[in-house]
mmCIF file of C-alpha atoms and ligand atoms in Angstrom:
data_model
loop_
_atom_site.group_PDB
_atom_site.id
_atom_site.type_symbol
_atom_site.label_atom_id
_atom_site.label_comp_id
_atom_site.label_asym_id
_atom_site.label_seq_id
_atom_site.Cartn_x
_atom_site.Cartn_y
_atom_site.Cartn_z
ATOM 1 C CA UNK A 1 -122.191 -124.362 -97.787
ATOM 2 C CA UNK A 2 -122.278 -128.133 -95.537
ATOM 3 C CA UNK A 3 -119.947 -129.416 -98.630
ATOM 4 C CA UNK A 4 -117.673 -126.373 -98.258
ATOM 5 C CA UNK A 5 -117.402 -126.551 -94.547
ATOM 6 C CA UNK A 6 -116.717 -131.059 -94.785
ATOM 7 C CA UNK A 7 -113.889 -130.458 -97.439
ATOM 8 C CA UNK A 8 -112.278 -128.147 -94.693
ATOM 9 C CA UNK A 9 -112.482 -130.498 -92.177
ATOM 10 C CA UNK A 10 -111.068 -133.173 -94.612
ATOM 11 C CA UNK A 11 -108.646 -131.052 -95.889
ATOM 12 C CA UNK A 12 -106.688 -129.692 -93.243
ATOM 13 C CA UNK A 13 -105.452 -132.802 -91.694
ATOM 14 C CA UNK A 14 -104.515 -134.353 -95.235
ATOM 15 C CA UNK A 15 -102.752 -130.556 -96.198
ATOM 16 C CA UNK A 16 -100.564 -131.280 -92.793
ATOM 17 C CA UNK A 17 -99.561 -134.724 -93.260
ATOM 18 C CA UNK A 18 -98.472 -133.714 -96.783
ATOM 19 C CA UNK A 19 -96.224 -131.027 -95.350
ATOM 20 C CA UNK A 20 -94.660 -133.305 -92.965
ATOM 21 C CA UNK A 21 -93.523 -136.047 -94.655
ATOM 22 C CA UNK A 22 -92.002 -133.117 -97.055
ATOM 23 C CA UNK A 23 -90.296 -131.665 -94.545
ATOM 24 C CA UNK A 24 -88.871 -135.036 -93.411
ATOM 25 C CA UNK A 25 -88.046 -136.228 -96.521
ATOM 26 C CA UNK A 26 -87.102 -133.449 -98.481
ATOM 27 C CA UNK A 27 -85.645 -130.703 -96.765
ATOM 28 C CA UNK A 28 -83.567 -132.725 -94.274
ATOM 29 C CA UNK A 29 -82.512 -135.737 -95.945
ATOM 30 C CA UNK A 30 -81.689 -138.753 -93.931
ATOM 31 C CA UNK A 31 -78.303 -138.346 -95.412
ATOM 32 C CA UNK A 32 -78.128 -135.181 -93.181
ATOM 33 C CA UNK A 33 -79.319 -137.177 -90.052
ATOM 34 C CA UNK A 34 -76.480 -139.478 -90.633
ATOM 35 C CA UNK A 35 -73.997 -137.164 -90.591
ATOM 36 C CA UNK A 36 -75.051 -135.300 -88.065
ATOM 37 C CA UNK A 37 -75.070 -138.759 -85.605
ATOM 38 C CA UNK A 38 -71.587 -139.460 -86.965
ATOM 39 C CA UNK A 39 -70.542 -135.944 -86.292
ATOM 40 C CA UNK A 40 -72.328 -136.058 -82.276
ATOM 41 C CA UNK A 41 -70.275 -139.625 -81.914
ATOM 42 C CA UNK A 42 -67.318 -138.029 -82.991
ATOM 43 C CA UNK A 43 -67.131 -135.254 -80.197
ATOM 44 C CA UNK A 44 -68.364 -137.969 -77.608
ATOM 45 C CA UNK A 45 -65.555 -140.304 -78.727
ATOM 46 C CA UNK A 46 -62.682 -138.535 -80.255
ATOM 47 C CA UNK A 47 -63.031 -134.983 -78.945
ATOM 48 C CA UNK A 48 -64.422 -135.140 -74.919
ATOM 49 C CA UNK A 49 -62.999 -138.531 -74.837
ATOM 50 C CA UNK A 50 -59.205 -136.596 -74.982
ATOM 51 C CA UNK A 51 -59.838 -134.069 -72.479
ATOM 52 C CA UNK A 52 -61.837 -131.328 -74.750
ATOM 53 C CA UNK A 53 -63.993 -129.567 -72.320
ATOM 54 C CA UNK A 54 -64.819 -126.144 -73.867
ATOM 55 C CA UNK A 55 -68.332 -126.114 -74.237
ATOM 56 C CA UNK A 56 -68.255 -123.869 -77.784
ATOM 57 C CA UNK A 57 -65.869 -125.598 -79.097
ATOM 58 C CA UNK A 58 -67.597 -128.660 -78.563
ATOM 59 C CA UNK A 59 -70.965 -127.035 -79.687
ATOM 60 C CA UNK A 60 -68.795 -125.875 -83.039
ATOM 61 C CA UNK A 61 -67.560 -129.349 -83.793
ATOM 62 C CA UNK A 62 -70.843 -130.559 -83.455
ATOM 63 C CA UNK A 63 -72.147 -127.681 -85.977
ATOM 64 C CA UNK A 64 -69.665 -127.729 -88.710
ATOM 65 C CA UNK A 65 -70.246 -130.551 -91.367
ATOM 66 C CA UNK A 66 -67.142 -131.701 -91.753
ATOM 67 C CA UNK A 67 -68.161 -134.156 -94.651
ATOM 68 C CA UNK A 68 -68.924 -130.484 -96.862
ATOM 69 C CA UNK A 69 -64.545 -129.853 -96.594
ATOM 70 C CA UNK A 70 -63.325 -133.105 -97.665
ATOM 71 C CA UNK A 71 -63.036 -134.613 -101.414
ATOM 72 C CA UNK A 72 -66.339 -136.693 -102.200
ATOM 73 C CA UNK A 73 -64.065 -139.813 -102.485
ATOM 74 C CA UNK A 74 -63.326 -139.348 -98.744
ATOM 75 C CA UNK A 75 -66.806 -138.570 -97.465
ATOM 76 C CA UNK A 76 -67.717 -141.757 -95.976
ATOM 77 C CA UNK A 77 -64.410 -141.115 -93.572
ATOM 78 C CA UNK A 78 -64.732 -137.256 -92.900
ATOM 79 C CA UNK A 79 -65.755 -138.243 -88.899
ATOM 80 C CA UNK A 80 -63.079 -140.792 -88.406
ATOM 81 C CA UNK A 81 -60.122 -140.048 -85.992
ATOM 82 C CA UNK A 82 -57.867 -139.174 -88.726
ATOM 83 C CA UNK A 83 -56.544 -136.624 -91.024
ATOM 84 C CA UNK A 84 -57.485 -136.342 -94.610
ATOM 85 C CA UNK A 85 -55.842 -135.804 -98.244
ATOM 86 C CA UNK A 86 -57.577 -132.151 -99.533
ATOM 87 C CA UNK A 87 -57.018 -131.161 -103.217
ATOM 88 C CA UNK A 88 -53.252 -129.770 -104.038
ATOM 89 C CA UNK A 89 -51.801 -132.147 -101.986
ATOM 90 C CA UNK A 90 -52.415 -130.655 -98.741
ATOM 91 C CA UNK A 91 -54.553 -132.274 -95.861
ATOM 92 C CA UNK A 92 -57.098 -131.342 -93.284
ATOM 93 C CA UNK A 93 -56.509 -132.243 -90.013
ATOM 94 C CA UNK A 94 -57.596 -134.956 -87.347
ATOM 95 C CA UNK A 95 -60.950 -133.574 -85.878
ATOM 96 C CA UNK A 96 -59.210 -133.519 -82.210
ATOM 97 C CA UNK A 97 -56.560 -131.410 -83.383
ATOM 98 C CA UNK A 98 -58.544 -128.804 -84.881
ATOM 99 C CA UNK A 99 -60.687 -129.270 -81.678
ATOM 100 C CA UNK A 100 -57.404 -128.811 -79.592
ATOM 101 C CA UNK A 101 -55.694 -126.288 -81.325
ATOM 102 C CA UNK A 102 -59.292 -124.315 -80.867
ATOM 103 C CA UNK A 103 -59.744 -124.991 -76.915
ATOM 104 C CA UNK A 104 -56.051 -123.559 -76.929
ATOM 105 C CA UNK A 105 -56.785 -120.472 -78.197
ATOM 106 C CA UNK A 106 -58.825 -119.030 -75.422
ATOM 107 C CA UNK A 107 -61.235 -117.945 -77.612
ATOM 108 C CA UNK A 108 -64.063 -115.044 -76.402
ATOM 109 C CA UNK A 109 -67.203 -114.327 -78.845
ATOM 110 C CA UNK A 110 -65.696 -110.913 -79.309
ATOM 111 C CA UNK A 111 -62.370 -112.258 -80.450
ATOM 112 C CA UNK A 112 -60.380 -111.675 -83.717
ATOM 113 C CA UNK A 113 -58.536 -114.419 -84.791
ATOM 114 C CA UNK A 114 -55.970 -114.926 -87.605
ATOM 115 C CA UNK A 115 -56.056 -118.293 -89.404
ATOM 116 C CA UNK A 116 -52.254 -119.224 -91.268
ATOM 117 C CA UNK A 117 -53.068 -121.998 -93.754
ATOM 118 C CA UNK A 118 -56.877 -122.422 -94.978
ATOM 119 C CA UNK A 119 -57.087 -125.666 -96.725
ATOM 120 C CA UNK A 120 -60.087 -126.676 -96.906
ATOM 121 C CA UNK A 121 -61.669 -124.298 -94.805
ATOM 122 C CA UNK A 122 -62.893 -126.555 -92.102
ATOM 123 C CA UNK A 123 -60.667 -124.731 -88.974
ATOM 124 C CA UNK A 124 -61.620 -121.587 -90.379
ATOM 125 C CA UNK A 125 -66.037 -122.248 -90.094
ATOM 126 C CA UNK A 126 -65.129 -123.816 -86.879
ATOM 127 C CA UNK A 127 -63.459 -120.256 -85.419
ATOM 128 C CA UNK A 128 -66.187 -118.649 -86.859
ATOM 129 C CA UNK A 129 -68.731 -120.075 -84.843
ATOM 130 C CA UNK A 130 -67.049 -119.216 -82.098
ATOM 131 C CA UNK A 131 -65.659 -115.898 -82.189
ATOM 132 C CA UNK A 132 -66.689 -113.087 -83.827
ATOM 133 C CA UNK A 133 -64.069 -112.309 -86.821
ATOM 134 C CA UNK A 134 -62.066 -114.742 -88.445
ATOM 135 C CA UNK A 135 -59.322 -113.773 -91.386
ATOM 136 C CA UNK A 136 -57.988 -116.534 -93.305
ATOM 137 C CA UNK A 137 -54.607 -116.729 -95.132
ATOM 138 C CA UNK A 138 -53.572 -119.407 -97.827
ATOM 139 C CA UNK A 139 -50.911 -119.596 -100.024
ATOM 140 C CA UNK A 140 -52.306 -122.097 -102.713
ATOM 141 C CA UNK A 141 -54.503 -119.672 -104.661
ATOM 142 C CA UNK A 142 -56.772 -122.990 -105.971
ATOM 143 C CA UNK A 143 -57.285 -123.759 -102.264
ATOM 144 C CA UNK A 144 -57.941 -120.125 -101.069
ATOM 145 C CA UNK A 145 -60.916 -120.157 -103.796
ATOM 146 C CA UNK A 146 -62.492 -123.171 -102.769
ATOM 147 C CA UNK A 147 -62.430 -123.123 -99.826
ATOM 148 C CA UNK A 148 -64.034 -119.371 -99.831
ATOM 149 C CA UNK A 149 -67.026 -120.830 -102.388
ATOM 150 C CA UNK A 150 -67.705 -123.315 -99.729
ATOM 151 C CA UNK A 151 -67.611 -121.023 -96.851
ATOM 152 C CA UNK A 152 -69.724 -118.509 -98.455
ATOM 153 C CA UNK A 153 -72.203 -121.029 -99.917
ATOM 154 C CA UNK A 154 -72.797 -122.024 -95.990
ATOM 155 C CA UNK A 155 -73.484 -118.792 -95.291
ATOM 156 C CA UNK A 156 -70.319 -117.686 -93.113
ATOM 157 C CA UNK A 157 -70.167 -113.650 -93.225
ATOM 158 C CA UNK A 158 -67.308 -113.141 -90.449
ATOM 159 C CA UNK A 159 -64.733 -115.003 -92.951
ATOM 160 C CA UNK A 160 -62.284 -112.696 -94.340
ATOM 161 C CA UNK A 161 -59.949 -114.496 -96.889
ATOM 162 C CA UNK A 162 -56.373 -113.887 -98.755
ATOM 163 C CA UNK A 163 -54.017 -115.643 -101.069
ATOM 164 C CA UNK A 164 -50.795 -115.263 -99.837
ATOM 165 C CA UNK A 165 -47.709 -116.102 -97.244
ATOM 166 C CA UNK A 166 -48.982 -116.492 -94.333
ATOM 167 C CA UNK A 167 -45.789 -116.192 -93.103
ATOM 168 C CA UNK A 168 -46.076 -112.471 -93.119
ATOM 169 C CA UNK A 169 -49.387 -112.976 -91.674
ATOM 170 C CA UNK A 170 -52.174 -110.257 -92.751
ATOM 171 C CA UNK A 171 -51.072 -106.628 -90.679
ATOM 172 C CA UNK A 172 -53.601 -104.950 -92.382
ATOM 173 C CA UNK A 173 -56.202 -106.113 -89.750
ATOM 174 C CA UNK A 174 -53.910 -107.069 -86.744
ATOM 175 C CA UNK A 175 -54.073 -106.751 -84.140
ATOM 176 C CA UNK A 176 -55.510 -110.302 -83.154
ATOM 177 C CA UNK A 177 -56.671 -111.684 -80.091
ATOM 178 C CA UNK A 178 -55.607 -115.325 -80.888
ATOM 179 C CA UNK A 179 -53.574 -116.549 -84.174
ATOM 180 C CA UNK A 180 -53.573 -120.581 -85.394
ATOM 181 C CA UNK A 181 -51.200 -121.962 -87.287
ATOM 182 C CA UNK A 182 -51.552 -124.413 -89.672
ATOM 183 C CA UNK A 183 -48.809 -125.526 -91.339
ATOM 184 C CA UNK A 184 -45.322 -126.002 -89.928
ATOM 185 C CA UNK A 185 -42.833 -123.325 -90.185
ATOM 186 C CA UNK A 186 -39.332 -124.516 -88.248
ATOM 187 C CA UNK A 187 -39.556 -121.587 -86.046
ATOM 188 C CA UNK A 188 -42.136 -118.961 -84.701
ATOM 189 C CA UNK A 189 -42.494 -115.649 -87.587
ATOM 190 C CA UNK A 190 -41.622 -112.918 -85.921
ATOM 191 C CA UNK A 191 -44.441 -111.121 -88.035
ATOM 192 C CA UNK A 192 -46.853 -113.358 -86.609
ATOM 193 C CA UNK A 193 -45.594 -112.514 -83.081
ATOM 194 C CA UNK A 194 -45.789 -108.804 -83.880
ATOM 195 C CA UNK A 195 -49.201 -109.144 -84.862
ATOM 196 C CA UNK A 196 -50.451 -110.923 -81.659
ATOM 197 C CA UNK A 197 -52.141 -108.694 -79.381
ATOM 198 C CA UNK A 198 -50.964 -108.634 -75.765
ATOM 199 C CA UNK A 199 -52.607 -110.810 -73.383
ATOM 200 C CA UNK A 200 -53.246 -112.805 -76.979
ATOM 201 C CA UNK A 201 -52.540 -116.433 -77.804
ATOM 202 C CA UNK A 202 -50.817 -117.868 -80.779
ATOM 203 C CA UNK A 203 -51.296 -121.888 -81.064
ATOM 204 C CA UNK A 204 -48.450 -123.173 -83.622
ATOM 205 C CA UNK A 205 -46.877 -125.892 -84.875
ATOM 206 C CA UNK A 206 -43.282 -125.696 -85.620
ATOM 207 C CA UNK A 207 -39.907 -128.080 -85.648
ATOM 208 C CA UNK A 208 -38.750 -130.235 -88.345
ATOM 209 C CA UNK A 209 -41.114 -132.519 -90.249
ATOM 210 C CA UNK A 210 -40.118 -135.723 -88.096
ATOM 211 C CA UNK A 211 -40.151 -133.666 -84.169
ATOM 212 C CA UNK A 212 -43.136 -130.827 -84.581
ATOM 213 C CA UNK A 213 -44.506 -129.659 -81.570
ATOM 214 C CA UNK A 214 -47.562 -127.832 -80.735
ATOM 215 C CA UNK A 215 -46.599 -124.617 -79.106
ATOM 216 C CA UNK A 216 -49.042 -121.962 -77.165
ATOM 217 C CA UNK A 217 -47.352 -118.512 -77.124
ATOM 218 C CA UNK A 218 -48.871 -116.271 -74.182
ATOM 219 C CA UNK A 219 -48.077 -112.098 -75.025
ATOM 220 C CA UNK A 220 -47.347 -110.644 -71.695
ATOM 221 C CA UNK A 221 -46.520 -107.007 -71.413
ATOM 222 C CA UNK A 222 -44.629 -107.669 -74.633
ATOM 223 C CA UNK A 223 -42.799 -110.607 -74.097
ATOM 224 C CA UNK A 224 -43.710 -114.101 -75.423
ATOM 225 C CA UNK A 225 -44.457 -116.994 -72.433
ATOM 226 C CA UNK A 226 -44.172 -120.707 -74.588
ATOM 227 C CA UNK A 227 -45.809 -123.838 -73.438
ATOM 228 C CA UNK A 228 -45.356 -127.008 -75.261
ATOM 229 C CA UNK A 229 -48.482 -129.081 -75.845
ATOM 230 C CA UNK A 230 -48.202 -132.216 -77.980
ATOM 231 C CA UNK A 231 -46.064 -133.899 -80.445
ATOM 232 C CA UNK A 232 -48.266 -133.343 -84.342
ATOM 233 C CA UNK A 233 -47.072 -133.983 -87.610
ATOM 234 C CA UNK A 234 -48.470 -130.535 -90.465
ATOM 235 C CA UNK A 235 -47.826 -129.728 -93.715
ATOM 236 C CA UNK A 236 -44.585 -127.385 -93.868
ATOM 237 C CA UNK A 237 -45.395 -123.686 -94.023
ATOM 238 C CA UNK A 238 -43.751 -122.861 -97.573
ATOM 239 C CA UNK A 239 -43.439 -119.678 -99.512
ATOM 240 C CA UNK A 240 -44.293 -118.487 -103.260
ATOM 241 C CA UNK A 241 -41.588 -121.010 -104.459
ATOM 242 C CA UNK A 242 -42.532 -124.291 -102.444
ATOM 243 C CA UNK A 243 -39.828 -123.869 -100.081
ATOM 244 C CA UNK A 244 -40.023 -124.952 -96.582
ATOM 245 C CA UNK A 245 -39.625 -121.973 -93.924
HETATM 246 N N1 SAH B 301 -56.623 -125.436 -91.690
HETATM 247 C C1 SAH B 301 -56.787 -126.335 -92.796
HETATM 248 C C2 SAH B 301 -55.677 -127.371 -92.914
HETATM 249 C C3 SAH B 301 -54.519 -126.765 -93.466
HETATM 250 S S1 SAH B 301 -53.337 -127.785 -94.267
HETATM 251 C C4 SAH B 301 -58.128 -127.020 -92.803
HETATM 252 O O1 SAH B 301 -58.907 -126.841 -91.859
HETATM 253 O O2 SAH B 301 -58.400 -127.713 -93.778
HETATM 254 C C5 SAH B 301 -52.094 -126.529 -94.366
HETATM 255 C C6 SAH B 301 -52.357 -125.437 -95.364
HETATM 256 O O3 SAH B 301 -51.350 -124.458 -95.201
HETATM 257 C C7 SAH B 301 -52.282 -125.909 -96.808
HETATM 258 O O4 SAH B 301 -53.461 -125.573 -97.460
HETATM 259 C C8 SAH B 301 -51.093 -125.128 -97.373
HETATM 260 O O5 SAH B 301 -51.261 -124.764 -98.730
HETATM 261 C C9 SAH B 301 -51.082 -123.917 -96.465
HETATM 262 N N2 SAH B 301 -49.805 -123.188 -96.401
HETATM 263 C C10 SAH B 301 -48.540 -123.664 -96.462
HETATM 264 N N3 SAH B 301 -47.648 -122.651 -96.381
HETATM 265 C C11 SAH B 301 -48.377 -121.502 -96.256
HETATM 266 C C12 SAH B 301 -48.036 -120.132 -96.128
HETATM 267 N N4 SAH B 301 -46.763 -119.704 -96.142
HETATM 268 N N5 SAH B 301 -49.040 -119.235 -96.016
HETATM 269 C C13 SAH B 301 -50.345 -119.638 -96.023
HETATM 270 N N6 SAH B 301 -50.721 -120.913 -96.165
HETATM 271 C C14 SAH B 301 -49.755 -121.840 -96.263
#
């Protein structure tokens, strides 16, 4: 009964030590750790540093691992102030623009938003933290699938996803409080504009390759208010045959 009762005693403390180092070293690796310190620096430096004040967007940037939408070749640089070559060509974009293009928006946590141009994904997960339905629509079918593996595999559920032109944005579900853009087209989509809600804001990029601007469009009883924000350089918004709209 005395033995019983000592290997308790003894037991406990060595059953609790065992479980901690696990859970240090094997369920968050300090590969994770690193990432997440690169991502935190990245906010502080690239994202507040610019003027980004909106608190869930910051807390979003901070969440999404950026590192997860980005070839394994260009891991080591998925936190650096700079865009990135994605499979097919196509790229995913500077972390302050996605972070600008999101403050932008306006976004409430009731808000459904409509994504043009999926990529990798990354702008997408980073909606969908903050608002509460996001639907995705990219035109490079091998793109579209990854990107929706990845998404699901991190456990977004408010990601709704279609191969297509996004030029003809996605009626079935509009319509939306906010729409991003994000691929050049040389001029706003009137489809896009029709599916805007009013009082909504579309965020775009549009203008030829070498003078793209970042416009917000305001819906106002109807009629469409634009604001220019910044010069940006996107991938042109083409349709089923590569060409540029
Ligand atoms: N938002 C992405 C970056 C997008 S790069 C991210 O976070 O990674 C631009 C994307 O727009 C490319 O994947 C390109 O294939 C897509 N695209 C170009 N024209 C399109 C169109 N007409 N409809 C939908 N997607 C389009």
């Amino acid at each position: 009964m005395k033995n019983t009762r000592n290997h308790r005693i003894i037991l406990f403390p060595l059953i609790a030590a065992v479980s901690l180092i696990c859970t240090t070293a094997c369920g968050r690796s300090s590969k994770d750790d690193r990432f997440e310190r690169y991502r935190s620096q990245m906010v502080k430096n690239q994202i507040i540093s610019r003027g980004i004040s909106d608190s869930r967007v910051l807390a979003a940037m901070r969440t999404v691992p950026r590192h997860l939408f980005v070839p394994e070749n260009y891991q080591r640089f998925s936190y650096a102030d700079r865009p990135l070559p994605i499979e097919e060509n196509q790229t995913i974009s500077q972390p302050y623009i996605v972070a600008l293009m999101t403050e932008l928006a306006e976004l409430k946590t009731t808000d459904k938003v409509l994504e043009v141009g999926t990529g990798s994904g990354y702008q997408a997960a980073v909606l969908a933290e903050i608002c509460d339905s996001v639907f995705t629509v990219e035109i490079n079918a091998t793109l579209a699938q990854r990107a929706k593996t990845q998404l699901k595999d991190l456990g977004y559920q408010n990601i709704f996803f279609k191969t297509g032109d996004g030029y003809l944005g996605w009626n079935e579900h509009a319509p939306y409080n906010a729409i991003i853009v994000t691929c050049a087209p040389s001029d706003l989509p009137d489809q896009l504009a029709s599916q805007l809600i009013d009082g909504g804001r579309l965020v775009i990029p549009h203008g030829p390759a070498t003078a793209q601007n970042l416009i917000i469009y305001r819906k106002q009883n109807g009629y469409l208010i634009a604001e220019k924000s910044i010069p940006v350089r996107f991938v042109p918004m083409v349709d089923d045959s590569g060409k540029s709209y």
